[in-house]
């Protein structure tokens, strides 16, 4: 099961390498930084929406169906984007990568999570870390690979189209491995199953939306993602801008390497921090993500002229960003139980959709406005970093407000009895 999950998540994790395509698209099609971020933003919006609406379907039809749908949408999105780049029709890139590919992101993202929770019920943080770390590590492969393809094919519209086409075909083959490998665990004996079902709270997806805990976690995830995704989406141009006026400017190849490093931190944070949450608890680990993350942004803001410090703080921030994604399904399991946890997780990912718009919009819009005002280097991002600090502090407060779910939201005994016959189990 872990290789099946990784084959899908390492593929769809290419989304985190989008910043490598930003400068070529801006030069080839005459786009601003805000415009070139639109496909990525729409992809993240569609990720959350498709996960929210498809979470129940994923649990009903199984992970193999979900991975097959993800394969079709994600690869088709690249093929449409290739057509858009070749014809210099930017709206096709937005439609392909953002809308169609974004649906593939959402379905592919949640497909292995609930399955792995069933395989490893005693280590939910580790299980979700295994499932989700591939998404964070996707750019570790895609960033240098994309940069090398653009060097080989060229950065004109035809070269960009060839790179998109190659991505779509190769990822289709790679994701097919997940479709073939994925399995669900065999049913446990009835007595044991009843014992597991009775352990802890069991809350339906519909009822979870009526609890303050769900919305506190929604704010936590939204703030954590906004603070991380802003720097990730603009990572390559950001590090170039930060040190453009110094004696050691950052080359395009080094910027792509920086994106790959961020992807590694993102990936390792997902398995490392989520596994740690099994030991220290979900609330404590989110205190670390949000509190220490704010301090890292403050360090960049005050001492960002040091290249090693800039890189180190960015790596820590991205490890917290990835850890937040991997830990939240286990947090949901602790609060709401395993019953419909996949559907609850899908609905919570609408916070990611919101953050996918807010983070890049804040960073790109502020950078564009500061550039028009004649500023350069770190001055382009000072206001954005301050906003990120405030958002992380808001998330910290929301995490402190999380309490155990009141028993009135738990499933009633009669619904427990009736559910198997209704679902056809």
PDB file of C-alpha atoms in Angstrom, residues 36-263:
ATOM      1  CA  UNK A  36       1.254  33.201 -13.970  1.00  0.00           C
ATOM      2  CA  UNK A  37       0.144  32.002 -10.519  1.00  0.00           C
ATOM      3  CA  UNK A  38      -3.464  31.535 -11.676  1.00  0.00           C
ATOM      4  CA  UNK A  39      -3.193  27.891 -12.887  1.00  0.00           C
ATOM      5  CA  UNK A  40      -1.600  26.889  -9.578  1.00  0.00           C
ATOM      6  CA  UNK A  41      -4.203  28.783  -7.569  1.00  0.00           C
ATOM      7  CA  UNK A  42      -7.100  27.248  -9.488  1.00  0.00           C
ATOM      8  CA  UNK A  43      -5.554  23.778  -9.151  1.00  0.00           C
ATOM      9  CA  UNK A  44      -5.470  24.143  -5.367  1.00  0.00           C
ATOM     10  CA  UNK A  45      -9.046  25.478  -5.335  1.00  0.00           C
ATOM     11  CA  UNK A  46     -10.222  22.500  -7.376  1.00  0.00           C
ATOM     12  CA  UNK A  47      -8.197  20.169  -5.150  1.00  0.00           C
ATOM     13  CA  UNK A  48     -10.184  21.234  -2.106  1.00  0.00           C
ATOM     14  CA  UNK A  49     -13.547  21.320  -3.874  1.00  0.00           C
ATOM     15  CA  UNK A  50     -13.132  17.935  -5.572  1.00  0.00           C
ATOM     16  CA  UNK A  51     -11.930  16.425  -2.308  1.00  0.00           C
ATOM     17  CA  UNK A  52     -14.939  17.865  -0.479  1.00  0.00           C
ATOM     18  CA  UNK A  53     -17.483  16.635  -3.012  1.00  0.00           C
ATOM     19  CA  UNK A  54     -15.670  13.417  -3.854  1.00  0.00           C
ATOM     20  CA  UNK A  55     -14.727  12.262  -0.361  1.00  0.00           C
ATOM     21  CA  UNK A  56     -17.877  10.212   0.077  1.00  0.00           C
ATOM     22  CA  UNK A  57     -17.552   8.744  -3.443  1.00  0.00           C
ATOM     23  CA  UNK A  58     -13.980   7.717  -2.729  1.00  0.00           C
ATOM     24  CA  UNK A  59     -15.038   5.798   0.371  1.00  0.00           C
ATOM     25  CA  UNK A  60     -17.977   4.236  -1.489  1.00  0.00           C
ATOM     26  CA  UNK A  61     -16.122   3.213  -4.686  1.00  0.00           C
ATOM     27  CA  UNK A  62     -12.727   2.442  -3.171  1.00  0.00           C
ATOM     28  CA  UNK A  63      -9.169   3.710  -3.658  1.00  0.00           C
ATOM     29  CA  UNK A  64      -8.586   1.985  -7.020  1.00  0.00           C
ATOM     30  CA  UNK A  65     -11.481   3.859  -8.624  1.00  0.00           C
ATOM     31  CA  UNK A  66     -10.232   7.109  -7.086  1.00  0.00           C
ATOM     32  CA  UNK A  67      -6.666   6.640  -8.314  1.00  0.00           C
ATOM     33  CA  UNK A  68      -7.883   5.835 -11.835  1.00  0.00           C
ATOM     34  CA  UNK A  69      -9.969   9.032 -11.907  1.00  0.00           C
ATOM     35  CA  UNK A  70      -6.992  10.999 -10.582  1.00  0.00           C
ATOM     36  CA  UNK A  71      -4.755   9.558 -13.310  1.00  0.00           C
ATOM     37  CA  UNK A  72      -7.171  10.529 -16.069  1.00  0.00           C
ATOM     38  CA  UNK A  73      -7.757  14.075 -14.864  1.00  0.00           C
ATOM     39  CA  UNK A  74      -4.167  14.903 -13.902  1.00  0.00           C
ATOM     40  CA  UNK A  75      -2.644  13.647 -17.146  1.00  0.00           C
ATOM     41  CA  UNK A  76      -5.391  15.227 -19.271  1.00  0.00           C
ATOM     42  CA  UNK A  77      -4.705  18.527 -17.552  1.00  0.00           C
ATOM     43  CA  UNK A  78      -1.095  18.458 -18.753  1.00  0.00           C
ATOM     44  CA  UNK A  79      -2.151  17.550 -22.289  1.00  0.00           C
ATOM     45  CA  UNK A  80      -4.566  20.493 -22.397  1.00  0.00           C
ATOM     46  CA  UNK A  81      -1.834  22.745 -20.999  1.00  0.00           C
ATOM     47  CA  UNK A  82       0.530  21.571 -23.738  1.00  0.00           C
ATOM     48  CA  UNK A  83      -2.070  22.543 -26.338  1.00  0.00           C
ATOM     49  CA  UNK A  84      -2.513  25.914 -24.648  1.00  0.00           C
ATOM     50  CA  UNK A  85       1.221  26.657 -24.592  1.00  0.00           C
ATOM     51  CA  UNK A  86       1.691  25.537 -28.212  1.00  0.00           C
ATOM     52  CA  UNK A  87      -1.224  27.720 -29.418  1.00  0.00           C
ATOM     53  CA  UNK A  88      -0.293  30.544 -26.987  1.00  0.00           C
ATOM     54  CA  UNK A  89      -3.784  30.398 -25.490  1.00  0.00           C
ATOM     55  CA  UNK A  90      -3.170  30.925 -21.813  1.00  0.00           C
ATOM     56  CA  UNK A  91      -6.770  30.189 -20.869  1.00  0.00           C
ATOM     57  CA  UNK A  92      -6.222  26.593 -21.997  1.00  0.00           C
ATOM     58  CA  UNK A  93      -3.322  26.267 -19.553  1.00  0.00           C
ATOM     59  CA  UNK A  94      -5.555  27.630 -16.794  1.00  0.00           C
ATOM     60  CA  UNK A  95      -8.348  25.236 -17.787  1.00  0.00           C
ATOM     61  CA  UNK A  96      -6.069  22.218 -18.186  1.00  0.00           C
ATOM     62  CA  UNK A  97      -3.605  22.533 -15.333  1.00  0.00           C
ATOM     63  CA  UNK A  98      -5.909  24.451 -13.008  1.00  0.00           C
ATOM     64  CA  UNK A  99      -9.401  23.032 -13.481  1.00  0.00           C
ATOM     65  CA  UNK A 100      -9.054  19.535 -14.951  1.00  0.00           C
ATOM     66  CA  UNK A 101      -5.694  18.795 -13.328  1.00  0.00           C
ATOM     67  CA  UNK A 102      -6.938  20.235 -10.040  1.00  0.00           C
ATOM     68  CA  UNK A 103      -9.749  17.675  -9.939  1.00  0.00           C
ATOM     69  CA  UNK A 104      -7.109  14.978 -10.353  1.00  0.00           C
ATOM     70  CA  UNK A 105      -5.157  16.530  -7.489  1.00  0.00           C
ATOM     71  CA  UNK A 106      -8.123  16.407  -5.117  1.00  0.00           C
ATOM     72  CA  UNK A 107      -9.271  12.866  -5.882  1.00  0.00           C
ATOM     73  CA  UNK A 108      -5.703  11.557  -5.944  1.00  0.00           C
ATOM     74  CA  UNK A 109      -4.814  13.320  -2.716  1.00  0.00           C
ATOM     75  CA  UNK A 110      -7.502  11.764  -0.534  1.00  0.00           C
ATOM     76  CA  UNK A 111      -7.602   8.343  -2.248  1.00  0.00           C
ATOM     77  CA  UNK A 112      -5.004   6.556  -0.054  1.00  0.00           C
ATOM     78  CA  UNK A 113      -5.553   8.387   3.247  1.00  0.00           C
ATOM     79  CA  UNK A 114      -8.560   6.557   4.689  1.00  0.00           C
ATOM     80  CA  UNK A 115      -7.187   3.267   3.312  1.00  0.00           C
ATOM     81  CA  UNK A 116      -3.878   3.634   5.127  1.00  0.00           C
ATOM     82  CA  UNK A 117      -5.699   4.591   8.320  1.00  0.00           C
ATOM     83  CA  UNK A 118      -7.387   1.188   8.081  1.00  0.00           C
ATOM     84  CA  UNK A 119      -4.057  -0.563   7.522  1.00  0.00           C
ATOM     85  CA  UNK A 120      -2.380   1.166  10.513  1.00  0.00           C
ATOM     86  CA  UNK A 121      -5.139   2.003  13.039  1.00  0.00           C
ATOM     87  CA  UNK A 122      -2.717   2.146  15.980  1.00  0.00           C
ATOM     88  CA  UNK A 123      -0.376   4.712  14.326  1.00  0.00           C
ATOM     89  CA  UNK A 124      -2.637   7.188  12.498  1.00  0.00           C
ATOM     90  CA  UNK A 125      -0.023   9.947  12.345  1.00  0.00           C
ATOM     91  CA  UNK A 126       2.565   7.656  10.787  1.00  0.00           C
ATOM     92  CA  UNK A 127      -0.012   6.192   8.401  1.00  0.00           C
ATOM     93  CA  UNK A 128      -1.150   9.556   7.060  1.00  0.00           C
ATOM     94  CA  UNK A 129       2.474  10.691   6.906  1.00  0.00           C
ATOM     95  CA  UNK A 130       3.236   7.762   4.593  1.00  0.00           C
ATOM     96  CA  UNK A 131       0.224   8.569   2.445  1.00  0.00           C
ATOM     97  CA  UNK A 132       0.829  12.280   2.123  1.00  0.00           C
ATOM     98  CA  UNK A 133       4.626  12.636   2.176  1.00  0.00           C
ATOM     99  CA  UNK A 134       4.784  11.803  -1.523  1.00  0.00           C
ATOM    100  CA  UNK A 135       2.763  14.902  -2.355  1.00  0.00           C
ATOM    101  CA  UNK A 136       5.329  17.031  -0.590  1.00  0.00           C
ATOM    102  CA  UNK A 137       8.179  15.224  -2.305  1.00  0.00           C
ATOM    103  CA  UNK A 138       6.763  15.484  -5.805  1.00  0.00           C
ATOM    104  CA  UNK A 139       8.661  18.682  -6.539  1.00  0.00           C
ATOM    105  CA  UNK A 140      11.880  17.019  -5.418  1.00  0.00           C
ATOM    106  CA  UNK A 141      11.623  15.067  -8.667  1.00  0.00           C
ATOM    107  CA  UNK A 142       9.627  17.497 -10.795  1.00  0.00           C
ATOM    108  CA  UNK A 143      11.623  20.671 -10.113  1.00  0.00           C
ATOM    109  CA  UNK A 144      15.039  19.632 -11.502  1.00  0.00           C
ATOM    110  CA  UNK A 145      13.344  17.441 -14.107  1.00  0.00           C
ATOM    111  CA  UNK A 146      11.222  20.354 -15.350  1.00  0.00           C
ATOM    112  CA  UNK A 147      14.205  22.707 -15.352  1.00  0.00           C
ATOM    113  CA  UNK A 148      16.249  20.221 -17.394  1.00  0.00           C
ATOM    114  CA  UNK A 149      13.401  19.752 -19.874  1.00  0.00           C
ATOM    115  CA  UNK A 150      13.037  23.508 -20.349  1.00  0.00           C
ATOM    116  CA  UNK A 151      16.780  23.751 -20.976  1.00  0.00           C
ATOM    117  CA  UNK A 152      16.530  20.979 -23.570  1.00  0.00           C
ATOM    118  CA  UNK A 153      13.240  21.918 -25.254  1.00  0.00           C
ATOM    119  CA  UNK A 154      13.595  25.683 -24.849  1.00  0.00           C
ATOM    120  CA  UNK A 155      11.557  28.298 -23.005  1.00  0.00           C
ATOM    121  CA  UNK A 156       9.531  29.458 -26.002  1.00  0.00           C
ATOM    122  CA  UNK A 157       5.877  28.364 -26.310  1.00  0.00           C
ATOM    123  CA  UNK A 158       6.834  25.217 -28.253  1.00  0.00           C
ATOM    124  CA  UNK A 159       9.386  24.199 -25.613  1.00  0.00           C
ATOM    125  CA  UNK A 160       6.942  24.742 -22.762  1.00  0.00           C
ATOM    126  CA  UNK A 161       4.323  22.721 -24.646  1.00  0.00           C
ATOM    127  CA  UNK A 162       6.782  19.843 -25.097  1.00  0.00           C
ATOM    128  CA  UNK A 163       7.571  19.903 -21.363  1.00  0.00           C
ATOM    129  CA  UNK A 164       3.873  19.777 -20.443  1.00  0.00           C
ATOM    130  CA  UNK A 165       3.300  16.925 -22.897  1.00  0.00           C
ATOM    131  CA  UNK A 166       6.182  14.902 -21.440  1.00  0.00           C
ATOM    132  CA  UNK A 167       4.846  15.429 -17.920  1.00  0.00           C
ATOM    133  CA  UNK A 168       1.380  14.224 -18.872  1.00  0.00           C
ATOM    134  CA  UNK A 169       2.563  11.021 -20.533  1.00  0.00           C
ATOM    135  CA  UNK A 170       5.182  10.022 -17.954  1.00  0.00           C
ATOM    136  CA  UNK A 171       2.929  10.704 -14.965  1.00  0.00           C
ATOM    137  CA  UNK A 172       0.142   8.619 -16.547  1.00  0.00           C
ATOM    138  CA  UNK A 173       2.441   5.588 -16.606  1.00  0.00           C
ATOM    139  CA  UNK A 174       3.752   6.198 -13.093  1.00  0.00           C
ATOM    140  CA  UNK A 175       0.301   6.688 -11.555  1.00  0.00           C
ATOM    141  CA  UNK A 176      -0.920   3.494 -13.233  1.00  0.00           C
ATOM    142  CA  UNK A 177       1.369   1.605 -10.837  1.00  0.00           C
ATOM    143  CA  UNK A 178      -0.717   2.868  -7.932  1.00  0.00           C
ATOM    144  CA  UNK A 179      -3.935   1.766  -9.598  1.00  0.00           C
ATOM    145  CA  UNK A 180      -2.527  -1.743 -10.013  1.00  0.00           C
ATOM    146  CA  UNK A 181      -0.957  -2.042  -6.538  1.00  0.00           C
ATOM    147  CA  UNK A 182      -3.590  -0.546  -4.243  1.00  0.00           C
ATOM    148  CA  UNK A 183      -5.376  -2.912  -1.835  1.00  0.00           C
ATOM    149  CA  UNK A 184      -7.718  -2.572   1.115  1.00  0.00           C
ATOM    150  CA  UNK A 185      -7.196  -4.694   4.245  1.00  0.00           C
ATOM    151  CA  UNK A 186      -9.243  -7.821   4.708  1.00  0.00           C
ATOM    152  CA  UNK A 187     -12.295  -7.466   6.961  1.00  0.00           C
ATOM    153  CA  UNK A 188     -11.571  -8.232  10.616  1.00  0.00           C
ATOM    154  CA  UNK A 189     -13.768 -10.642  12.617  1.00  0.00           C
ATOM    155  CA  UNK A 190     -17.077  -9.137  13.678  1.00  0.00           C
ATOM    156  CA  UNK A 191     -16.270  -9.060  17.387  1.00  0.00           C
ATOM    157  CA  UNK A 192     -12.974  -7.324  16.835  1.00  0.00           C
ATOM    158  CA  UNK A 193     -14.567  -4.897  14.396  1.00  0.00           C
ATOM    159  CA  UNK A 194     -17.211  -3.977  16.944  1.00  0.00           C
ATOM    160  CA  UNK A 195     -14.534  -3.372  19.551  1.00  0.00           C
ATOM    161  CA  UNK A 196     -12.649  -1.033  17.225  1.00  0.00           C
ATOM    162  CA  UNK A 197     -15.810   0.796  16.217  1.00  0.00           C
ATOM    163  CA  UNK A 198     -16.761   1.438  19.807  1.00  0.00           C
ATOM    164  CA  UNK A 199     -13.349   2.868  20.735  1.00  0.00           C
ATOM    165  CA  UNK A 200     -13.559   6.649  20.949  1.00  0.00           C
ATOM    166  CA  UNK A 201     -16.020   9.027  19.302  1.00  0.00           C
ATOM    167  CA  UNK A 202     -17.683   8.239  15.980  1.00  0.00           C
ATOM    168  CA  UNK A 203     -19.080  11.289  14.202  1.00  0.00           C
ATOM    169  CA  UNK A 204     -20.628  11.467  10.741  1.00  0.00           C
ATOM    170  CA  UNK A 205     -19.369  13.923   8.135  1.00  0.00           C
ATOM    171  CA  UNK A 206     -22.635  15.860   8.224  1.00  0.00           C
ATOM    172  CA  UNK A 207     -22.577  16.134  11.994  1.00  0.00           C
ATOM    173  CA  UNK A 208     -18.885  17.101  12.039  1.00  0.00           C
ATOM    174  CA  UNK A 209     -19.739  20.280  10.124  1.00  0.00           C
ATOM    175  CA  UNK A 210     -21.927  21.318  13.067  1.00  0.00           C
ATOM    176  CA  UNK A 211     -19.108  21.169  15.602  1.00  0.00           C
ATOM    177  CA  UNK A 212     -16.817  24.068  16.549  1.00  0.00           C
ATOM    178  CA  UNK A 213     -13.880  21.645  16.468  1.00  0.00           C
ATOM    179  CA  UNK A 214     -14.208  21.208  12.701  1.00  0.00           C
ATOM    180  CA  UNK A 215     -14.176  24.944  12.063  1.00  0.00           C
ATOM    181  CA  UNK A 216     -11.299  25.558  14.466  1.00  0.00           C
ATOM    182  CA  UNK A 217      -9.305  22.950  12.538  1.00  0.00           C
ATOM    183  CA  UNK A 218     -10.435  24.577   9.299  1.00  0.00           C
ATOM    184  CA  UNK A 219      -8.902  27.871  10.434  1.00  0.00           C
ATOM    185  CA  UNK A 220      -5.750  26.101  11.665  1.00  0.00           C
ATOM    186  CA  UNK A 221      -5.214  24.352   8.338  1.00  0.00           C
ATOM    187  CA  UNK A 222      -6.083  27.436   6.289  1.00  0.00           C
ATOM    188  CA  UNK A 223      -3.643  29.681   8.170  1.00  0.00           C
ATOM    189  CA  UNK A 224      -0.827  27.124   8.141  1.00  0.00           C
ATOM    190  CA  UNK A 225      -1.273  26.436   4.427  1.00  0.00           C
ATOM    191  CA  UNK A 226      -1.559  30.115   3.469  1.00  0.00           C
ATOM    192  CA  UNK A 227       1.695  30.889   5.249  1.00  0.00           C
ATOM    193  CA  UNK A 228       3.529  28.035   3.557  1.00  0.00           C
ATOM    194  CA  UNK A 229       2.013  27.973   0.089  1.00  0.00           C
ATOM    195  CA  UNK A 230       2.765  31.641  -0.545  1.00  0.00           C
ATOM    196  CA  UNK A 231       6.512  31.108  -0.299  1.00  0.00           C
ATOM    197  CA  UNK A 232       6.343  27.731  -2.054  1.00  0.00           C
ATOM    198  CA  UNK A 233       4.456  28.940  -5.121  1.00  0.00           C
ATOM    199  CA  UNK A 234       6.965  31.775  -5.673  1.00  0.00           C
ATOM    200  CA  UNK A 235      10.046  30.026  -4.288  1.00  0.00           C
ATOM    201  CA  UNK A 236      12.263  30.196  -7.379  1.00  0.00           C
ATOM    202  CA  UNK A 237      11.724  33.896  -8.197  1.00  0.00           C
ATOM    203  CA  UNK A 238      11.662  34.819  -4.485  1.00  0.00           C
ATOM    204  CA  UNK A 239      15.161  33.577  -3.683  1.00  0.00           C
ATOM    205  CA  UNK A 240      16.408  35.140  -6.926  1.00  0.00           C
ATOM    206  CA  UNK A 241      14.889  38.511  -5.984  1.00  0.00           C
ATOM    207  CA  UNK A 242      16.133  38.359  -2.386  1.00  0.00           C
ATOM    208  CA  UNK A 243      19.785  38.149  -3.439  1.00  0.00           C
ATOM    209  CA  UNK A 244      19.674  39.839  -6.854  1.00  0.00           C
ATOM    210  CA  UNK A 245      21.515  42.937  -5.623  1.00  0.00           C
ATOM    211  CA  UNK A 246      24.173  41.059  -3.628  1.00  0.00           C
ATOM    212  CA  UNK A 247      27.604  39.888  -4.703  1.00  0.00           C
ATOM    213  CA  UNK A 248      26.340  36.299  -4.962  1.00  0.00           C
ATOM    214  CA  UNK A 249      23.131  36.312  -7.031  1.00  0.00           C
ATOM    215  CA  UNK A 250      21.137  33.097  -7.388  1.00  0.00           C
ATOM    216  CA  UNK A 251      21.095  31.474 -10.835  1.00  0.00           C
ATOM    217  CA  UNK A 252      18.032  29.835 -12.387  1.00  0.00           C
ATOM    218  CA  UNK A 253      19.549  26.378 -11.808  1.00  0.00           C
ATOM    219  CA  UNK A 254      20.277  27.196  -8.151  1.00  0.00           C
ATOM    220  CA  UNK A 255      16.721  28.529  -7.718  1.00  0.00           C
ATOM    221  CA  UNK A 256      15.358  25.248  -9.100  1.00  0.00           C
ATOM    222  CA  UNK A 257      17.613  23.422  -6.642  1.00  0.00           C
ATOM    223  CA  UNK A 258      16.175  25.553  -3.839  1.00  0.00           C
ATOM    224  CA  UNK A 259      12.668  24.480  -4.896  1.00  0.00           C
ATOM    225  CA  UNK A 260      13.822  20.857  -4.756  1.00  0.00           C
ATOM    226  CA  UNK A 261      15.239  21.394  -1.247  1.00  0.00           C
ATOM    227  CA  UNK A 262      11.942  22.883  -0.123  1.00  0.00           C
ATOM    228  CA  UNK A 263      10.187  19.846  -1.553  1.00  0.00           C
TER     229      UNK A 263
END
